Short mmCIF file of C-alpha atoms in Angstrom, two decimals:
data_model
loop_
_atom_site.label_atom_id
_atom_site.label_comp_id
_atom_site.label_asym_id
_atom_site.label_seq_id
_atom_site.Cartn_x
_atom_site.Cartn_y
_atom_site.Cartn_z
CA UNK H 30 75.20 53.46 60.12
CA UNK H 31 76.66 56.82 60.48
CA UNK H 32 80.33 57.43 59.73
CA UNK H 33 82.42 58.77 62.60
CA UNK H 34 84.82 61.42 61.48
CA UNK H 35 87.70 62.50 63.65
CA UNK H 36 89.73 65.31 63.49
CA UNK H 37 93.71 64.60 63.44
CA UNK H 38 95.86 66.75 65.72
CA UNK H 39 99.01 67.49 63.92
CA UNK H 40 101.92 68.01 66.26
CA UNK H 41 104.61 69.96 65.08
CA UNK H 42 108.41 69.36 65.97
CA UNK H 43 109.56 71.68 68.79
CA UNK H 44 112.02 73.66 66.75
CA UNK H 45 109.71 74.45 64.03
CA UNK H 46 106.92 75.39 66.57
CA UNK H 47 109.46 77.87 68.19
CA UNK H 48 110.36 79.24 64.91
CA UNK H 49 106.79 79.79 63.85
CA UNK H 50 105.57 81.42 67.14
CA UNK H 51 108.56 83.41 67.66
CA UNK H 52 107.21 85.53 64.70
CA UNK H 53 103.74 86.10 65.98
CA UNK H 54 102.74 89.14 67.37
CA UNK H 55 103.15 89.16 71.06
CA UNK H 56 99.61 90.48 71.76
CA UNK H 57 98.21 87.45 69.51
CA UNK H 58 100.22 84.98 71.53
CA UNK H 59 99.02 86.47 74.97
CA UNK H 60 95.22 85.85 73.42
CA UNK H 61 96.24 82.18 72.01
CA UNK H 62 98.09 80.67 75.00
CA UNK H 63 95.02 79.90 76.97
CA UNK H 64 94.18 77.31 73.89
CA UNK H 65 97.24 75.12 74.48
CA UNK H 66 99.24 74.06 77.69
CA UNK H 67 102.13 73.41 75.36
CA UNK H 68 101.75 77.14 73.93
CA UNK H 69 101.43 78.61 77.15
CA UNK H 70 104.32 76.98 78.61
CA UNK H 71 106.52 77.99 75.62
CA UNK H 72 105.34 81.57 75.84
CA UNK H 73 106.48 81.78 79.80
CA UNK H 74 109.72 80.27 78.78
CA UNK H 75 112.48 83.06 78.98
CA UNK H 76 114.44 81.69 76.28
CA UNK H 77 111.53 82.09 73.89
CA UNK H 78 110.83 85.62 75.07
CA UNK H 79 114.38 86.51 73.89
CA UNK H 80 113.94 84.96 70.75
CA UNK H 81 110.51 86.57 70.03
CA UNK H 82 111.80 89.94 70.85
CA UNK H 83 114.75 89.64 68.88
CA UNK H 84 112.10 88.73 65.75
CA UNK H 85 109.99 91.60 66.27
CA UNK H 86 109.05 92.99 63.15
CA UNK H 87 111.40 95.80 61.81
CA UNK H 88 108.84 97.80 60.37
CA UNK H 89 106.88 98.04 63.80
CA UNK H 90 106.74 101.74 65.21
CA UNK H 91 104.91 101.90 68.19
CA UNK H 92 105.25 104.69 70.90
CA UNK H 93 103.94 105.05 74.57
CA UNK H 94 102.67 108.38 75.47
CA UNK H 95 102.23 109.17 78.98
CA UNK H 96 99.66 112.02 79.65
CA UNK H 97 97.40 112.98 82.58
CA UNK H 98 98.61 109.98 84.47
CA UNK H 99 97.36 107.56 81.87
CA UNK H 100 99.66 105.49 79.34
CA UNK H 101 98.53 105.31 75.74
CA UNK H 102 99.79 102.99 72.53
CA UNK H 103 100.39 105.10 69.73
CA UNK H 104 100.92 103.85 66.23
CA UNK H 105 103.18 105.78 63.62
CA UNK H 106 102.85 105.54 59.88
CA UNK H 107 105.79 106.75 58.03
CA UNK H 108 105.35 104.88 54.54
CA UNK H 109 107.63 106.21 51.90
CA UNK H 110 106.34 108.81 49.69
CA UNK H 111 103.52 109.95 51.75
CA UNK H 112 103.45 113.67 52.14
CA UNK H 113 102.82 113.84 55.76
CA UNK H 114 103.45 111.16 58.28
CA UNK H 115 100.72 110.35 60.88
CA UNK H 116 100.52 109.08 64.45
CA UNK H 117 97.38 107.81 66.14
CA UNK H 118 96.45 106.43 69.72
CA UNK H 119 95.33 103.03 69.10
CA UNK H 120 94.71 101.84 72.78
CA UNK H 121 94.98 102.73 76.45
CA UNK H 122 97.22 100.63 78.68
CA UNK H 123 95.51 100.35 82.36
CA UNK H 124 98.08 99.76 85.39
CA UNK H 125 95.93 98.63 88.36
CA UNK H 126 96.70 97.60 91.79
CA UNK H 127 96.06 94.14 93.65
CA UNK H 128 92.54 95.79 94.02
CA UNK H 129 91.90 96.41 90.82
CA UNK H 130 92.06 100.18 91.20
CA UNK H 131 93.50 102.48 88.34
CA UNK H 132 96.93 103.83 89.21
CA UNK H 133 98.04 107.34 88.33
CA UNK H 134 101.25 107.20 86.33
CA UNK H 135 103.49 110.08 86.45
CA UNK H 136 106.85 108.80 84.70
CA UNK H 137 107.85 105.84 82.91
CA UNK H 138 111.17 104.06 81.59
CA UNK H 139 111.14 101.19 78.96
CA UNK H 140 113.47 98.41 78.60
CA UNK H 141 112.91 95.02 76.67
CA UNK H 142 108.91 95.69 76.47
CA UNK H 143 108.98 96.40 80.37
CA UNK H 144 108.38 99.92 82.27
CA UNK H 145 109.54 101.07 85.19
CA UNK H 146 106.85 103.41 86.27
CA UNK H 147 106.71 106.09 88.88
CA UNK H 148 103.15 106.66 90.50
CA UNK H 149 101.50 110.12 91.54
CA UNK H 150 102.30 109.18 95.31
CA UNK H 151 105.72 108.17 94.20
CA UNK H 152 105.77 104.60 94.50
CA UNK H 153 107.52 102.22 91.86
CA UNK H 154 106.40 99.44 89.91
CA UNK H 155 107.85 97.29 87.16
CA UNK H 156 104.78 96.64 84.46
CA UNK H 157 104.77 94.42 81.51
CA UNK H 158 101.81 96.11 79.77
CA UNK H 159 101.33 93.07 77.09
CA UNK H 160 101.16 90.62 79.85
CA UNK H 161 99.50 92.64 82.53
CA UNK H 162 102.30 91.63 85.02
CA UNK H 163 103.30 94.09 87.92
CA UNK H 164 105.77 94.08 90.43
CA UNK H 165 106.19 96.65 93.14
CA UNK H 166 109.54 97.58 94.32
CA UNK H 167 109.85 98.51 97.86
CA UNK H 168 112.15 101.60 98.52
CA UNK H 169 115.06 101.46 100.92
CA UNK H 170 114.78 105.28 100.89
CA UNK H 171 111.99 107.53 100.02
CA UNK H 172 111.46 107.95 96.24
CA UNK H 173 111.91 111.41 94.77
CA UNK H 174 110.15 112.52 91.54
CA UNK H 175 113.58 113.77 90.35
CA UNK H 176 115.33 110.60 90.67
CA UNK H 177 116.36 109.05 87.43
CA UNK H 178 115.82 105.20 86.69
CA UNK H 179 117.37 102.60 84.26
CA UNK H 180 116.06 98.92 83.79
CA UNK H 181 118.70 96.28 82.40
CA UNK H 182 119.40 92.53 82.38
CA UNK H 183 122.46 91.03 83.91
CA UNK H 184 123.53 88.06 81.69
CA UNK H 185 126.00 86.91 84.61
CA UNK H 186 123.19 86.45 87.17
CA UNK H 187 120.22 86.06 84.75
CA UNK H 188 118.02 88.73 86.24
CA UNK H 189 116.70 92.22 85.84
CA UNK H 190 117.90 95.04 87.73
CA UNK H 191 117.15 98.73 88.38
CA UNK H 192 119.68 101.58 88.57
CA UNK H 193 118.47 104.68 90.49
CA UNK H 194 120.31 107.83 90.41
CA UNK H 195 119.59 110.59 92.80
CA UNK H 196 120.76 114.08 92.76
CA UNK H 197 122.05 115.91 95.73
CA UNK H 198 122.32 119.72 95.06
CA UNK H 199 124.16 122.13 97.08
CA UNK H 200 125.37 125.77 96.31
CA UNK H 201 128.73 124.40 95.25
CA UNK H 202 128.40 120.81 93.33
CA UNK H 203 125.40 118.29 92.19
CA UNK H 204 126.35 114.92 93.64
CA UNK H 205 124.70 112.07 91.89
CA UNK H 206 124.23 109.24 94.26
CA UNK H 207 123.55 105.68 92.55
CA UNK H 208 122.10 102.45 94.03
CA UNK H 209 120.94 99.23 92.39
CA UNK H 210 117.91 96.93 93.05
CA UNK H 211 118.26 93.27 92.18
CA UNK H 212 115.11 91.30 91.19
CA UNK H 213 116.72 87.80 92.33
CA UNK H 214 117.46 89.16 96.06
CA UNK H 215 114.84 91.73 96.36
CA UNK H 216 117.20 94.06 97.81
CA UNK H 217 118.91 97.49 97.18
CA UNK H 218 122.71 98.38 97.51
CA UNK H 219 124.71 101.36 97.18
CA UNK H 220 127.07 101.54 94.22
CA UNK H 221 128.62 105.12 94.99
CA UNK H 222 128.31 108.61 94.12
CA UNK H 223 130.29 111.14 91.95
CA UNK H 224 130.41 114.83 91.23
CA UNK H 225 132.35 114.29 87.97
CA UNK H 226 129.14 114.35 85.57
CA UNK H 227 125.90 115.13 85.34
CA UNK H 228 122.65 114.22 83.62
CA UNK H 229 120.33 116.68 82.30
CA UNK H 230 116.41 116.22 83.20
CA UNK H 231 115.40 116.15 79.46
CA UNK H 232 118.04 113.17 79.02
CA UNK H 233 117.48 111.33 81.78
CA UNK H 234 115.83 108.41 79.93
CA UNK H 235 118.61 106.41 78.69
CA UNK H 236 119.20 103.94 75.45
CA UNK H 237 119.34 100.39 76.44
CA UNK H 238 121.31 98.24 74.34
CA UNK H 239 122.57 94.49 75.14
CA UNK H 240 122.82 94.74 78.96
CA UNK H 241 124.03 98.48 79.05
CA UNK H 242 122.17 101.95 79.21
CA UNK H 243 123.61 104.93 77.74
CA UNK H 244 123.16 108.66 78.39
CA UNK H 245 123.97 111.98 76.68
CA UNK H 246 125.83 113.43 79.83
CA UNK H 247 127.77 116.80 80.91
CA UNK H 248 131.13 117.07 82.80
CA UNK H 249 129.63 119.70 84.65
CA UNK H 250 126.64 122.28 84.82
CA UNK H 251 128.83 125.33 84.08
CA UNK H 252 130.07 126.17 80.47
CA UNK H 253 131.64 125.03 78.19
CA UNK H 254 129.27 122.06 78.72
CA UNK H 255 131.47 119.51 77.61
CA UNK H 256 129.08 116.58 76.32
CA UNK H 257 130.13 112.79 76.64
CA UNK H 258 128.32 109.57 76.30
CA UNK H 259 127.88 107.81 79.86
CA UNK H 260 127.17 104.24 79.95
CA UNK H 261 126.07 101.72 82.73
CA UNK H 262 126.88 97.83 82.67
CA UNK H 263 124.36 96.16 84.54
CA UNK H 264 126.52 93.05 84.91
CA UNK H 265 129.46 94.79 86.14
CA UNK H 266 127.56 97.82 88.07
CA UNK H 267 129.79 100.14 86.57
CA UNK H 268 129.71 103.62 84.85
CA UNK H 269 132.22 104.74 82.02
CA UNK H 270 132.87 107.80 79.97
CA UNK H 271 132.94 107.29 76.12
CA UNK H 272 133.68 109.55 73.26
CA UNK H 273 131.07 111.14 70.83
CA UNK H 274 131.87 111.72 67.32
CA UNK H 275 134.43 114.38 66.68
CA UNK H 276 132.63 116.12 64.14
CA UNK H 277 129.83 117.11 66.23
CA UNK H 278 129.27 121.01 65.90
CA UNK H 279 128.59 121.91 69.62
CA UNK H 280 128.21 125.45 68.80
CA UNK H 281 124.77 124.98 66.50
CA UNK H 282 123.79 121.67 68.31
CA UNK H 283 120.24 122.22 69.11
CA UNK H 284 119.58 118.91 70.57
CA UNK H 285 120.55 115.09 70.57
CA UNK H 286 118.79 111.90 71.07
CA UNK H 287 119.87 108.29 71.41
CA UNK H 288 118.26 105.43 69.60
CA UNK H 289 119.12 101.74 68.76
CA UNK H 290 119.12 100.00 65.28
CA UNK H 291 116.61 97.08 65.24
CA UNK H 292 118.74 94.74 62.78
CA UNK H 293 122.00 94.89 64.41
CA UNK H 294 121.02 96.20 67.91
CA UNK H 295 123.67 99.05 67.81
CA UNK H 296 123.46 102.47 69.74
CA UNK H 297 122.92 105.35 67.34
CA UNK H 298 122.51 109.20 67.77
CA UNK H 299 120.61 111.82 65.86
CA UNK H 300 122.14 114.96 66.29
CA UNK H 301 119.81 118.12 65.32
CA UNK H 302 121.39 121.35 64.35
CA UNK H 303 119.36 124.84 63.30
CA UNK H 304 116.98 126.78 64.81
CA UNK H 305 113.28 126.19 65.79
CA UNK H 306 112.03 126.59 62.43
CA UNK H 307 114.65 124.87 60.33
CA UNK H 308 116.37 121.56 61.26
CA UNK H 309 119.28 119.59 59.93
CA UNK H 310 119.99 116.05 61.23
CA UNK H 311 122.98 113.91 61.23
CA UNK H 312 122.67 110.14 62.38
CA UNK H 313 125.64 108.48 63.87
CA UNK H 314 126.03 104.55 64.46
CA UNK H 315 128.37 103.18 66.92
CA UNK H 316 130.82 100.88 65.49
CA UNK H 317 133.22 99.82 67.78
CA UNK H 318 134.16 100.51 71.57
CA UNK H 319 137.67 100.35 73.39
CA UNK H 320 138.18 99.62 76.77
CA UNK H 321 139.52 103.11 77.28
CA UNK H 322 136.13 104.50 76.39
CA UNK H 323 137.24 105.52 72.98
CA UNK H 324 134.07 104.95 70.60
CA UNK H 325 134.37 104.67 66.95
CA UNK H 326 131.18 106.32 64.98
CA UNK H 327 129.95 106.12 61.30
CA UNK H 328 127.92 108.77 59.90
CA UNK H 329 125.17 107.35 57.96
CA UNK H 330 122.20 107.96 55.76
CA UNK H 331 119.11 106.26 56.99
CA UNK H 332 117.53 106.84 53.45
CA UNK H 333 119.87 103.79 52.52
CA UNK H 334 117.64 100.68 51.61
CA UNK H 335 114.70 102.57 52.58
CA UNK H 336 115.36 102.71 56.23
CA UNK H 337 114.13 105.64 58.63
CA UNK H 338 114.91 106.11 62.33
CA UNK H 339 111.97 106.85 64.75
CA UNK H 340 113.33 109.11 67.54
CA UNK H 341 111.11 110.51 70.55
CA UNK H 342 111.95 114.12 70.81
CA UNK H 343 113.83 115.47 73.64
CA UNK H 344 114.82 118.97 72.29
CA UNK H 345 114.72 121.85 74.95
CA UNK H 346 112.37 123.60 72.74
CA UNK H 347 108.97 124.38 74.34
CA UNK H 348 107.28 124.09 71.09
CA UNK H 349 108.43 120.68 70.19
CA UNK H 350 107.87 118.59 73.07
CA UNK H 351 105.05 116.49 71.74
CA UNK H 352 106.77 115.31 68.24
CA UNK H 353 108.40 112.39 66.98
CA UNK H 354 111.65 112.70 64.80
CA UNK H 355 111.31 110.46 61.60
CA UNK H 356 114.76 110.83 60.21
CA UNK H 357 115.32 109.72 56.47
CA UNK H 358 111.87 111.20 55.66
CA UNK H 359 112.63 114.66 56.96
CA UNK H 360 109.42 114.47 58.93
CA UNK H 361 108.13 115.75 62.37
CA UNK H 362 104.93 114.02 63.69
CA UNK H 363 103.01 115.99 66.34
CA UNK H 364 101.03 114.16 68.81
CA UNK H 365 97.78 116.03 69.70
CA UNK H 366 96.50 116.18 73.10
CA UNK H 367 94.25 117.93 75.32
CA UNK H 368 95.14 121.99 75.38
CA UNK H 369 94.86 121.69 79.39
CA UNK H 370 96.85 118.78 79.99
CA UNK H 371 100.67 118.44 80.65
CA UNK H 372 103.19 117.84 77.99
CA UNK H 373 103.13 114.04 77.21
CA UNK H 374 106.34 111.95 77.74
CA UNK H 375 106.96 109.92 74.52
CA UNK H 376 108.51 106.51 74.74
CA UNK H 377 109.59 104.41 71.84
CA UNK H 378 108.06 100.71 72.81
CA UNK H 379 108.27 97.15 71.66
CA UNK H 380 105.66 94.69 73.30
CA UNK H 381 107.22 91.81 74.65
CA UNK H 382 107.03 88.44 76.31
CA UNK H 383 109.24 88.99 79.33
CA UNK H 384 108.16 87.54 82.54
CA UNK H 385 108.66 89.86 85.55
CA UNK H 386 110.75 87.92 88.23
CA UNK H 387 108.82 88.01 91.58
CA UNK H 388 110.46 88.80 94.73
CA UNK H 389 111.83 85.75 97.15
#
């Protein structure tokens, strides 16, 4: 008589399962969700997506490169002690329409693992490359390739929003008109216009931190080019002018780029001084913000505790438009691409399980 063997299924407590799966790479979870209805439901849960994003390994260094209308995933290796850091393309993301036709991407903005993409025909689509989800956004007015965008989450209404800034240029002034798209209501609304400040094109991609996007902006296009920090709160839908570190030397400043610390999710800025051949960089972390717009900054060494800061280049130097700056290691990583292609767009990227809210 044969003995029948039964495999016992172990059901973990919900809180333990959440803790374990929140540390599994997003790409692996996407592949595994079809093996269990329980896991599939968990992956689609918004609260779990937030926890998973917060638990993303701090050593992850992924970059998206947009070139020749295609989007590539780039892995960066900056292990301490190496003479030269390296970066290589690991895969290609394919954005497709409802007919499975490949979409040409001209521009992109990143937040929470989601991309706002501007296509070759000036359409707008929100895309999660990790989940393969998309949402096409209907324009109220015609899109312009020179418009600037930002994507953020409104904690009060529990939905994502898109900020669109449109420049109107005449012989005297540059006016910035702003409008917001609400994912929940599937609608656009105007939030005002201004001639008081201006965002340069090479700094049009802001840095998103906890419901607010930040840009390095100018008070005017004419000298003395007074820089300041501009913020937009997606809950209040208001802009605010904030102060930069007082010790910044604007005379020798070659470029500056915003980033965010992974551990504490704090805004930081990499200021680069010097010439095309020799660079010196300072890293500043925002420590406190007053309601008046006064910002406290701390000058830090990213070498402390073997930490590094990865920034996508935005220096206005023609020879350096395809580099990643790894502060703390004193390294610049050049990304090779087709000589005949346009200069690539580089975006720091973290895969996420954030679901794209569909329209009503």
